[in-house]
JSON list of C-alpha atoms in Angstrom, two decimals:
[
{"chain": "A", "resi": 1, "resn": "MET", "atom": "CA", "xyz": [4.45, 6.78, -2.39]},
{"chain": "A", "resi": 2, "resn": "LYS", "atom": "CA", "xyz": [4.58, 7.78, -6.02]},
{"chain": "A", "resi": 3, "resn": "LEU", "atom": "CA", "xyz": [3.65, 5.47, -8.84]},
{"chain": "A", "resi": 4, "resn": "SER", "atom": "CA", "xyz": [7.02, 5.99, -10.54]},
{"chain": "A", "resi": 5, "resn": "GLU", "atom": "CA", "xyz": [8.77, 4.78, -7.38]},
{"chain": "A", "resi": 6, "resn": "LEU", "atom": "CA", "xyz": [6.57, 1.70, -7.25]},
{"chain": "A", "resi": 7, "resn": "ARG", "atom": "CA", "xyz": [7.16, 0.84, -10.91]},
{"chain": "A", "resi": 8, "resn": "GLU", "atom": "CA", "xyz": [10.89, 0.51, -10.19]},
{"chain": "A", "resi": 9, "resn": "LEU", "atom": "CA", "xyz": [10.27, -2.28, -7.66]},
{"chain": "A", "resi": 10, "resn": "SER", "atom": "CA", "xyz": [10.15, -5.96, -8.57]},
{"chain": "A", "resi": 11, "resn": "LYS", "atom": "CA", "xyz": [7.05, -8.09, -8.04]},
{"chain": "A", "resi": 12, "resn": "ASP", "atom": "CA", "xyz": [8.48, -9.62, -4.85]},
{"chain": "A", "resi": 13, "resn": "GLU", "atom": "CA", "xyz": [9.35, -6.19, -3.48]},
{"chain": "A", "resi": 14, "resn": "LEU", "atom": "CA", "xyz": [5.84, -4.98, -4.27]},
{"chain": "A", "resi": 15, "resn": "VAL", "atom": "CA", "xyz": [4.30, -7.89, -2.38]},
{"chain": "A", "resi": 16, "resn": "GLN", "atom": "CA", "xyz": [6.58, -7.21, 0.58]},
{"chain": "A", "resi": 17, "resn": "LYS", "atom": "CA", "xyz": [5.74, -3.49, 0.52]},
{"chain": "A", "resi": 18, "resn": "LYS", "atom": "CA", "xyz": [2.02, -4.31, 0.39]},
{"chain": "A", "resi": 19, "resn": "THR", "atom": "CA", "xyz": [2.37, -6.55, 3.45]},
{"chain": "A", "resi": 20, "resn": "GLU", "atom": "CA", "xyz": [4.19, -3.80, 5.34]},
{"chain": "A", "resi": 21, "resn": "LEU", "atom": "CA", "xyz": [1.53, -1.24, 4.41]},
{"chain": "A", "resi": 22, "resn": "LYS", "atom": "CA", "xyz": [-1.30, -3.54, 5.49]},
{"chain": "A", "resi": 23, "resn": "ASP", "atom": "CA", "xyz": [0.41, -4.04, 8.84]},
{"chain": "A", "resi": 24, "resn": "GLN", "atom": "CA", "xyz": [0.87, -0.29, 9.20]},
{"chain": "A", "resi": 25, "resn": "LEU", "atom": "CA", "xyz": [-2.78, 0.28, 8.26]},
{"chain": "A", "resi": 26, "resn": "PHE", "atom": "CA", "xyz": [-3.88, -2.18, 10.96]},
{"chain": "A", "resi": 27, "resn": "LYS", "atom": "CA", "xyz": [-1.85, -0.32, 13.58]},
{"chain": "A", "resi": 28, "resn": "LEU", "atom": "CA", "xyz": [-3.21, 3.06, 12.45]},
{"chain": "A", "resi": 29, "resn": "ARG", "atom": "CA", "xyz": [-6.80, 1.78, 12.57]},
{"chain": "A", "resi": 30, "resn": "PHE", "atom": "CA", "xyz": [-6.21, 0.57, 16.10]},
{"chain": "A", "resi": 31, "resn": "GLN", "atom": "CA", "xyz": [-4.80, 3.96, 17.10]},
{"chain": "A", "resi": 32, "resn": "HIS", "atom": "CA", "xyz": [-7.76, 5.67, 15.45]},
{"chain": "A", "resi": 33, "resn": "SER", "atom": "CA", "xyz": [-10.25, 3.56, 17.39]},
{"chain": "A", "resi": 34, "resn": "LEU", "atom": "CA", "xyz": [-8.50, 4.51, 20.63]},
{"chain": "A", "resi": 35, "resn": "GLY", "atom": "CA", "xyz": [-8.48, 8.19, 19.71]},
{"chain": "A", "resi": 36, "resn": "GLN", "atom": "CA", "xyz": [-4.69, 8.39, 19.59]},
{"chain": "A", "resi": 37, "resn": "LEU", "atom": "CA", "xyz": [-4.32, 9.09, 15.87]},
{"chain": "A", "resi": 38, "resn": "GLU", "atom": "CA", "xyz": [-3.65, 12.77, 15.15]},
{"chain": "A", "resi": 39, "resn": "THR", "atom": "CA", "xyz": [-3.88, 12.83, 11.36]},
{"chain": "A", "resi": 40, "resn": "THR", "atom": "CA", "xyz": [-6.49, 10.58, 9.84]},
{"chain": "A", "resi": 41, "resn": "ALA", "atom": "CA", "xyz": [-5.19, 11.39, 6.35]},
{"chain": "A", "resi": 42, "resn": "LYS", "atom": "CA", "xyz": [-2.52, 8.74, 6.92]},
{"chain": "A", "resi": 43, "resn": "LEU", "atom": "CA", "xyz": [-5.21, 6.07, 6.72]},
{"chain": "A", "resi": 44, "resn": "ARG", "atom": "CA", "xyz": [-6.38, 7.28, 3.33]},
{"chain": "A", "resi": 45, "resn": "ASN", "atom": "CA", "xyz": [-2.84, 7.62, 1.97]},
{"chain": "A", "resi": 46, "resn": "ILE", "atom": "CA", "xyz": [-1.90, 4.10, 2.99]},
{"chain": "A", "resi": 47, "resn": "ARG", "atom": "CA", "xyz": [-5.10, 2.67, 1.46]},
{"chain": "A", "resi": 48, "resn": "LYS", "atom": "CA", "xyz": [-4.28, 4.47, -1.78]},
{"chain": "A", "resi": 49, "resn": "ASP", "atom": "CA", "xyz": [-0.72, 3.11, -1.75]},
{"chain": "A", "resi": 50, "resn": "ILE", "atom": "CA", "xyz": [-2.05, -0.42, -1.29]},
{"chain": "A", "resi": 51, "resn": "ALA", "atom": "CA", "xyz": [-4.43, 0.10, -4.20]},
{"chain": "A", "resi": 52, "resn": "ARG", "atom": "CA", "xyz": [-1.56, 1.37, -6.38]},
{"chain": "A", "resi": 53, "resn": "ILE", "atom": "CA", "xyz": [0.48, -1.72, -5.58]},
{"chain": "A", "resi": 54, "resn": "GLU", "atom": "CA", "xyz": [-2.44, -4.03, -6.33]},
{"chain": "A", "resi": 55, "resn": "THR", "atom": "CA", "xyz": [-2.98, -2.24, -9.64]},
{"chain": "A", "resi": 56, "resn": "LEU", "atom": "CA", "xyz": [0.67, -2.68, -10.61]},
{"chain": "A", "resi": 57, "resn": "CYS", "atom": "CA", "xyz": [0.56, -6.37, -9.69]},
{"chain": "A", "resi": 58, "resn": "GLY", "atom": "CA", "xyz": [-2.55, -6.80, -11.80]},
{"chain": "A", "resi": 59, "resn": "GLU", "atom": "CA", "xyz": [-0.90, -5.05, -14.74]},
{"chain": "A", "resi": 60, "resn": "ALA", "atom": "CA", "xyz": [2.12, -7.32, -14.42]},
{"chain": "A", "resi": 61, "resn": "ASP", "atom": "CA", "xyz": [-0.12, -10.41, -14.39]},
{"chain": "A", "resi": 62, "resn": "ARG", "atom": "CA", "xyz": [-2.05, -9.26, -17.44]},
{"chain": "A", "resi": 63, "resn": "THR", "atom": "CA", "xyz": [1.09, -8.51, -19.45]},
{"chain": "A", "resi": 64, "resn": "ALA", "atom": "CA", "xyz": [2.58, -11.88, -18.46]},
{"chain": "A", "resi": 65, "resn": "LYS", "atom": "CA", "xyz": [-0.56, -13.66, -19.72]},
{"chain": "A", "resi": 66, "resn": "ALA", "atom": "CA", "xyz": [-0.52, -11.71, -22.97]},
{"chain": "A", "resi": 67, "resn": "LYS", "atom": "CA", "xyz": [3.01, -12.89, -23.81]}
]
């Protein structure tokens, strides 16, 4: 997911998206441990998306405190 797409989402939507991605990451890790996962790059991409969302949430918190 691109950063510009994430910036358009509200804080609640970001939290919901993060929860969905963490659930998806759990399922992919389980598939990977069973040897059923074909492309392991999905794991890395989802971890990066979660990090992007956490960064945006942190930015929002910092700007809210500054005001």
